[in-house]
Amino acid sequence: MGAVLVAVLGASLVGCSSTGGKRAEDARKAAAAGGRAAVDTPRWTFGMVTHSGDGDTFWDIVQNGAKQAAVKDNIKFLYAHDDEAQQQAQLVDSYIDKKVDGIIVTLAKPDAMKGALARAKKAGIPVITVNSGSAESKEFGALTHIGQDETIAGEAVGEELNKRGRKKALCILHEQGNVGHEQRCEGAKKTFEGKMQNLYVTGTNMPDVQSSIEARLQTDKSVDAVVTLGAPFADAAVKAKEGAGSKAEIDTFDLNEKVAAGLKSGSLGFAVDQQPYLQGYEAVDLLWLYKYNADVLGGGKPVLTGPQIITKDQAAELEEYAKRGTR
Amino acid sequence: MTATAPAPAPSPGTKSDERLLKTSPLKKLLGRPELGSVVGAVAVFIFFAIVADSFVQATSLSTVLYAASTIGIMAVPVALLMIGGEFDLSAGVMVTTSALISSMFSYQMTANVWVGVLVSLIATLAVGVFNGVMLTRTDPPSFIITLGTFLMLTGMNLGFTKLISGTVSTKSIADMEGFSSAKEVFASTITVGGVDFKITIVWWLALIALATWILLRTRVGNWIFAVGGGEDAARAVGVPVAATKIGLYMGVAFGAWVSGQHLLFSYDVVQSGEGVGNELIYIIAAVIGGCLITGGYGSAVGAAVGALIFGMVSKGIVFAEWNPDWFKFFLGVMLLLATLLNHWVRKRAEATK
């Protein structure tokens, strides 16, 4: 018994990995910025409320950007999220009660957030909207909207699919009731010359996503392109394609480490990135600029962070950034 | 008592019938199902008052009360149903269903908004009746039956909305007749001493009062306890078991209707995918409030306090600026602590009887 234990311990000591793992991550972190403020403005507090569910990669990247800017701008950064519209509005209310100096909010369900934004305005708290809600942002009294126009992004996908000579595509919607997702698929439908169909899946249940796509690919062999609306779902689509023995090309919105690797290896066709890091970073930075210098960017129009079509050519460089959680 | 066994001599000083014993007010209080949750609520309040200084402002408390009321409006009828020994897993999406029906009926028929509201009431109650009838006429437990309803409603919410409106959310009905008066009823704000309180708090308090009166002061209340305590025994003494259970499901449907109308009139557009998972939150609130999963024990006030605890914790974490990643963990810990506390209080109360 003791001998076995010694052997196991010995093996684990000797058996260090010289690549990857925690050590590589720590080295990357040490190489990153030291984390000191670059300005001497007062320590303001900004609160961000998003419609993200629990454990969403995309919003992690947005937060990374926001935190980086917060460190630089001497900001105390608070973050909260809820995927139920009513709860999200209540969270904004909580920040208004806390009398924060600025609020960053997503308008995935704009009508639900209308009242909360009006209350923020009444309390004199500047608001910047990010990611979704470019159409409503100005009307609700926000300074600026930072994000990508989902319809334009969808249209870019449709054009890219045409370029690749695709004839029949599936658009995988993983969030019931997200207006932005609908717009993406609508936009793609508009410019795509082939046939495009929507498929709803339960985004919170990955095996369900995979099996739904697989079933669809099995029943319809003529599908030659699958477009997922979020990076984590691209991987499920690739597995579904393998399971169904389909020839479809998998393309996706958004980027993560796996997608970058997939683009590099050729298992994915292309990705449409909206640069989430930029959305978080710019939101904090623009609020800081407004508080410090009353600057407003965009001239009343949304500040666009996408769409950016990423193919095999750019994948290698972006993979490294995706690894550290900023792309 | 058999004739051969000697009757125990009554100890001096006690009455001959132990059922007529006077219990002291303190013992009565200790025997209340909601006691444990009240203790928990006070503890949670004091805790957040200490760790988050912005928690005790009037505006913050109104936000907390609003959060509690949106859960509590459902937690109260769900608690009654649980006292009656059943579950309703369709309660979360039923709220969304109710809002969708109101909104789409009014819009498509270009009718006065109140027509949609009433149609929605009838339709939502019908879902409640469906749950109740399915349960009383068939064999499977309520857990399975309402799970089926839950899935059907989730699918219908999206399917019908997409079919009728062409998108995943309904069209705005804010410019239609009757909207403003319905908003007054379901989603207005009452200003008391410069602080805005949402009308859902009033609905919530009214439902607590109504449910408590039914439970403690009417024959129906006795039926609910009896049905939850032991169905066969209740049937044997002439309690209308099926009618009681159907009524309880209709109660949950009524709560879903109120919550659904609130959703609709606060935001005037309804997202079809919402409400999934909330049914568990209602059950949790009822359980924190001292309802037994097995039925036959609990109170409406307790469920309301459970909802209050839920509201305080969910918003308190924000006021305290904690990492939201740990929110669910904290909730889980709290649920366990609350149920253990309830159990302990009940055991103590029973031991001293």
CSV table of C-alpha atoms in Angstrom, one decimal, chain B residues 114-329:
chain,number,residue,atom,x,y,z
B,114,TRP,CA,-58.8,44.4,-20.6
B,115,VAL,CA,-60.4,41.8,-22.9
B,116,GLY,CA,-57.0,40.2,-23.3
B,117,VAL,CA,-56.5,40.3,-19.6
B,118,LEU,CA,-59.8,38.5,-18.9
B,119,VAL,CA,-59.2,35.9,-21.7
B,120,SER,CA,-55.8,35.3,-20.2
B,121,LEU,CA,-57.4,34.7,-16.7
B,122,ILE,CA,-59.8,32.2,-18.1
B,123,ALA,CA,-57.0,30.4,-20.2
B,124,THR,CA,-54.6,30.4,-17.3
B,125,LEU,CA,-57.2,29.0,-14.9
B,126,ALA,CA,-57.9,26.4,-17.5
B,127,VAL,CA,-54.3,25.3,-17.4
B,128,GLY,CA,-54.7,25.0,-13.6
B,129,VAL,CA,-57.8,22.9,-14.0
B,130,PHE,CA,-56.0,20.7,-16.6
B,131,ASN,CA,-53.2,20.1,-14.1
B,132,GLY,CA,-55.7,19.3,-11.3
B,133,VAL,CA,-58.0,17.1,-13.4
B,134,MET,CA,-55.1,15.1,-14.9
B,135,LEU,CA,-53.8,14.6,-11.4
B,136,THR,CA,-57.0,13.5,-9.8
B,137,ARG,CA,-58.2,11.3,-12.7
B,138,THR,CA,-54.9,9.5,-13.5
B,139,ASP,CA,-52.3,7.7,-11.6
B,140,PRO,CA,-49.0,9.5,-12.0
B,141,PRO,CA,-47.8,11.8,-9.3
B,142,SER,CA,-48.1,15.6,-9.7
B,143,PHE,CA,-44.4,15.8,-10.2
B,144,ILE,CA,-44.6,14.0,-13.5
B,145,ILE,CA,-47.9,15.5,-14.7
B,146,THR,CA,-46.9,19.1,-14.2
B,147,LEU,CA,-43.5,18.3,-15.7
B,148,GLY,CA,-45.4,17.4,-18.8
B,149,THR,CA,-47.4,20.6,-18.6
B,150,PHE,CA,-44.2,22.6,-18.1
B,151,LEU,CA,-42.7,21.2,-21.2
B,152,MET,CA,-45.8,21.7,-23.2
B,153,LEU,CA,-46.2,25.3,-22.1
B,154,THR,CA,-42.6,26.1,-22.8
B,155,GLY,CA,-43.0,24.8,-26.3
B,156,MET,CA,-46.3,26.5,-26.8
B,157,ASN,CA,-44.9,29.8,-25.6
B,158,LEU,CA,-42.4,29.9,-28.3
B,159,GLY,CA,-44.4,28.1,-31.0
B,160,PHE,CA,-47.5,30.2,-30.7
B,161,THR,CA,-45.6,33.5,-30.3
B,162,LYS,CA,-43.5,32.8,-33.4
B,163,LEU,CA,-46.6,31.6,-35.3
B,164,ILE,CA,-48.7,34.6,-34.4
B,165,SER,CA,-46.3,37.5,-34.0
B,166,GLY,CA,-43.6,36.2,-36.4
B,167,THR,CA,-40.9,36.9,-33.8
B,168,VAL,CA,-39.9,35.5,-30.4
B,169,SER,CA,-41.4,38.4,-28.5
B,170,THR,CA,-44.9,39.9,-28.7
B,171,LYS,CA,-45.7,43.2,-30.3
B,172,SER,CA,-46.1,46.3,-28.1
B,173,ILE,CA,-49.6,47.0,-26.9
B,174,ALA,CA,-48.7,50.2,-25.0
B,175,ASP,CA,-50.7,52.4,-27.4
B,176,MET,CA,-53.9,50.4,-27.1
B,177,GLU,CA,-57.1,51.3,-25.2
B,178,GLY,CA,-57.2,50.1,-21.6
B,179,PHE,CA,-53.4,49.7,-21.3
B,180,SER,CA,-52.9,52.6,-19.0
B,181,SER,CA,-55.7,51.5,-16.6
B,182,ALA,CA,-54.4,47.9,-16.6
B,183,LYS,CA,-50.9,49.3,-15.9
B,184,GLU,CA,-52.4,51.1,-12.9
B,185,VAL,CA,-53.7,47.8,-11.6
B,186,PHE,CA,-50.8,45.5,-12.3
B,187,ALA,CA,-47.6,47.5,-12.7
B,188,SER,CA,-47.9,51.0,-11.2
B,189,THR,CA,-45.7,52.6,-8.6
B,190,ILE,CA,-47.0,54.0,-5.3
B,191,THR,CA,-45.0,56.8,-3.8
B,192,VAL,CA,-44.9,56.7,0.0
B,193,GLY,CA,-42.8,59.3,1.8
B,194,GLY,CA,-40.7,60.0,-1.3
B,195,VAL,CA,-39.9,56.3,-1.9
B,196,ASP,CA,-41.4,54.4,-4.9
B,197,PHE,CA,-43.0,51.1,-4.1
B,198,LYS,CA,-44.3,48.8,-6.8
B,199,ILE,CA,-47.9,47.7,-6.7
B,200,THR,CA,-46.9,44.0,-6.8
B,201,ILE,CA,-46.1,44.4,-3.1
B,202,VAL,CA,-49.8,45.2,-2.5
B,203,TRP,CA,-50.9,42.2,-4.5
B,204,TRP,CA,-48.5,40.1,-2.6
B,205,LEU,CA,-49.8,41.3,0.9
B,206,ALA,CA,-53.4,40.8,-0.3
B,207,LEU,CA,-52.6,37.2,-1.4
B,208,ILE,CA,-50.9,36.4,1.9
B,209,ALA,CA,-53.9,37.7,3.8
B,210,LEU,CA,-56.4,35.8,1.6
B,211,ALA,CA,-54.4,32.5,1.8
B,212,THR,CA,-53.9,32.8,5.5
B,213,TRP,CA,-57.6,33.4,6.0
B,214,ILE,CA,-58.5,30.4,3.9
B,215,LEU,CA,-56.0,28.1,5.7
B,216,LEU,CA,-56.8,29.1,9.2
B,217,ARG,CA,-60.4,30.3,9.2
B,218,THR,CA,-62.3,28.3,6.7
B,219,ARG,CA,-63.4,24.7,6.1
B,220,VAL,CA,-61.5,24.7,2.8
B,221,GLY,CA,-58.3,25.3,4.9
B,222,ASN,CA,-59.0,22.2,6.9
B,223,TRP,CA,-59.5,20.3,3.7
B,224,ILE,CA,-56.2,21.4,2.4
B,225,PHE,CA,-54.3,20.3,5.5
B,226,ALA,CA,-56.3,17.1,5.6
B,227,VAL,CA,-55.6,16.3,1.9
B,228,GLY,CA,-51.9,16.9,2.4
B,229,GLY,CA,-51.7,15.0,5.6
B,230,GLY,CA,-53.3,11.9,4.4
B,231,GLU,CA,-55.4,11.6,1.3
B,232,ASP,CA,-57.2,8.3,2.1
B,233,ALA,CA,-57.9,9.4,5.6
B,234,ALA,CA,-59.3,12.7,4.3
B,235,ARG,CA,-61.5,10.9,1.8
B,236,ALA,CA,-62.8,8.6,4.5
B,237,VAL,CA,-64.0,11.5,6.6
B,238,GLY,CA,-65.8,13.1,3.6
B,239,VAL,CA,-63.3,15.7,2.4
B,240,PRO,CA,-63.8,16.4,-1.3
B,241,VAL,CA,-60.2,15.5,-2.3
B,242,ALA,CA,-60.4,16.0,-6.1
B,243,ALA,CA,-62.2,19.3,-5.8
B,244,THR,CA,-59.7,20.6,-3.2
B,245,LYS,CA,-56.7,19.7,-5.4
B,246,ILE,CA,-58.2,21.1,-8.6
B,247,GLY,CA,-58.9,24.3,-6.6
B,248,LEU,CA,-55.3,24.5,-5.4
B,249,TYR,CA,-54.0,24.2,-8.9
B,250,MET,CA,-56.4,27.0,-9.9
B,251,GLY,CA,-54.9,29.0,-7.1
B,252,VAL,CA,-51.4,28.6,-8.6
B,253,ALA,CA,-52.8,29.5,-12.0
B,254,PHE,CA,-54.4,32.7,-10.5
B,255,GLY,CA,-51.0,33.7,-9.0
B,256,ALA,CA,-49.4,33.0,-12.4
B,257,TRP,CA,-52.0,35.3,-14.0
B,258,VAL,CA,-51.3,38.2,-11.6
B,259,SER,CA,-47.5,37.8,-12.2
B,260,GLY,CA,-48.0,37.4,-15.9
B,261,GLN,CA,-50.0,40.6,-16.2
B,262,HIS,CA,-47.4,42.4,-14.1
B,263,LEU,CA,-44.7,41.3,-16.5
B,264,LEU,CA,-46.8,42.4,-19.5
B,265,PHE,CA,-47.7,45.8,-18.1
B,266,SER,CA,-44.4,46.7,-16.7
B,267,TYR,CA,-42.6,46.0,-20.0
B,268,ASP,CA,-45.5,46.0,-22.5
B,269,VAL,CA,-43.6,43.4,-24.6
B,270,VAL,CA,-43.2,39.7,-23.5
B,271,GLN,CA,-40.3,37.5,-24.3
B,272,SER,CA,-41.5,34.0,-25.0
B,273,GLY,CA,-38.5,32.2,-23.5
B,274,GLU,CA,-38.7,33.4,-20.0
B,275,GLY,CA,-39.9,31.9,-16.8
B,276,VAL,CA,-38.2,28.5,-17.1
B,277,GLY,CA,-36.7,27.5,-13.8
B,278,ASN,CA,-38.6,29.9,-11.7
B,279,GLU,CA,-41.0,27.1,-10.5
B,280,LEU,CA,-38.2,25.8,-8.4
B,281,ILE,CA,-37.6,29.2,-6.9
B,282,TYR,CA,-41.3,29.3,-5.8
B,283,ILE,CA,-40.9,25.9,-4.3
B,284,ILE,CA,-37.7,26.9,-2.5
B,285,ALA,CA,-39.4,30.0,-1.1
B,286,ALA,CA,-42.2,27.8,0.3
B,287,VAL,CA,-39.8,25.3,1.8
B,288,ILE,CA,-37.7,28.0,3.4
B,289,GLY,CA,-40.9,29.3,4.8
B,290,GLY,CA,-41.6,26.0,6.6
B,291,CYS,CA,-43.7,24.0,4.1
B,292,LEU,CA,-43.0,20.3,4.1
B,293,ILE,CA,-42.2,18.6,0.8
B,294,THR,CA,-44.4,15.8,1.9
B,295,GLY,CA,-47.4,18.0,2.5
B,296,GLY,CA,-49.8,18.6,5.4
B,297,TYR,CA,-47.7,21.3,7.1
B,298,GLY,CA,-46.8,24.9,6.3
B,299,SER,CA,-48.2,28.4,6.1
B,300,ALA,CA,-48.8,31.2,3.6
B,301,VAL,CA,-47.0,33.7,5.8
B,302,GLY,CA,-44.0,31.4,5.9
B,303,ALA,CA,-43.9,31.2,2.1
B,304,ALA,CA,-44.0,35.0,1.9
B,305,VAL,CA,-41.1,35.2,4.4
B,306,GLY,CA,-39.3,32.7,2.3
B,307,ALA,CA,-39.8,34.9,-0.8
B,308,LEU,CA,-38.5,37.9,1.3
B,309,ILE,CA,-35.4,36.0,2.3
B,310,PHE,CA,-34.9,35.1,-1.4
B,311,GLY,CA,-35.3,38.7,-2.4
B,312,MET,CA,-33.0,40.0,0.3
B,313,VAL,CA,-30.2,37.5,-0.6
B,314,SER,CA,-30.4,38.0,-4.3
B,315,LYS,CA,-30.3,41.8,-4.1
B,316,GLY,CA,-28.2,41.8,-0.9
B,317,ILE,CA,-25.3,40.1,-2.8
B,318,VAL,CA,-25.4,43.0,-5.3
B,319,PHE,CA,-25.5,45.7,-2.6
B,320,ALA,CA,-22.6,44.0,-0.9
B,321,GLU,CA,-20.7,43.9,-4.2
B,322,TRP,CA,-19.9,40.2,-3.9
B,323,ASN,CA,-18.9,38.1,-6.8
B,324,PRO,CA,-22.1,37.0,-8.5
B,325,ASP,CA,-20.5,33.7,-9.4
B,326,TRP,CA,-21.2,32.5,-5.9
B,327,PHE,CA,-24.9,33.5,-5.8
B,328,LYS,CA,-26.3,30.1,-6.4
B,329,PHE,CA,-23.9,28.5,-3.9
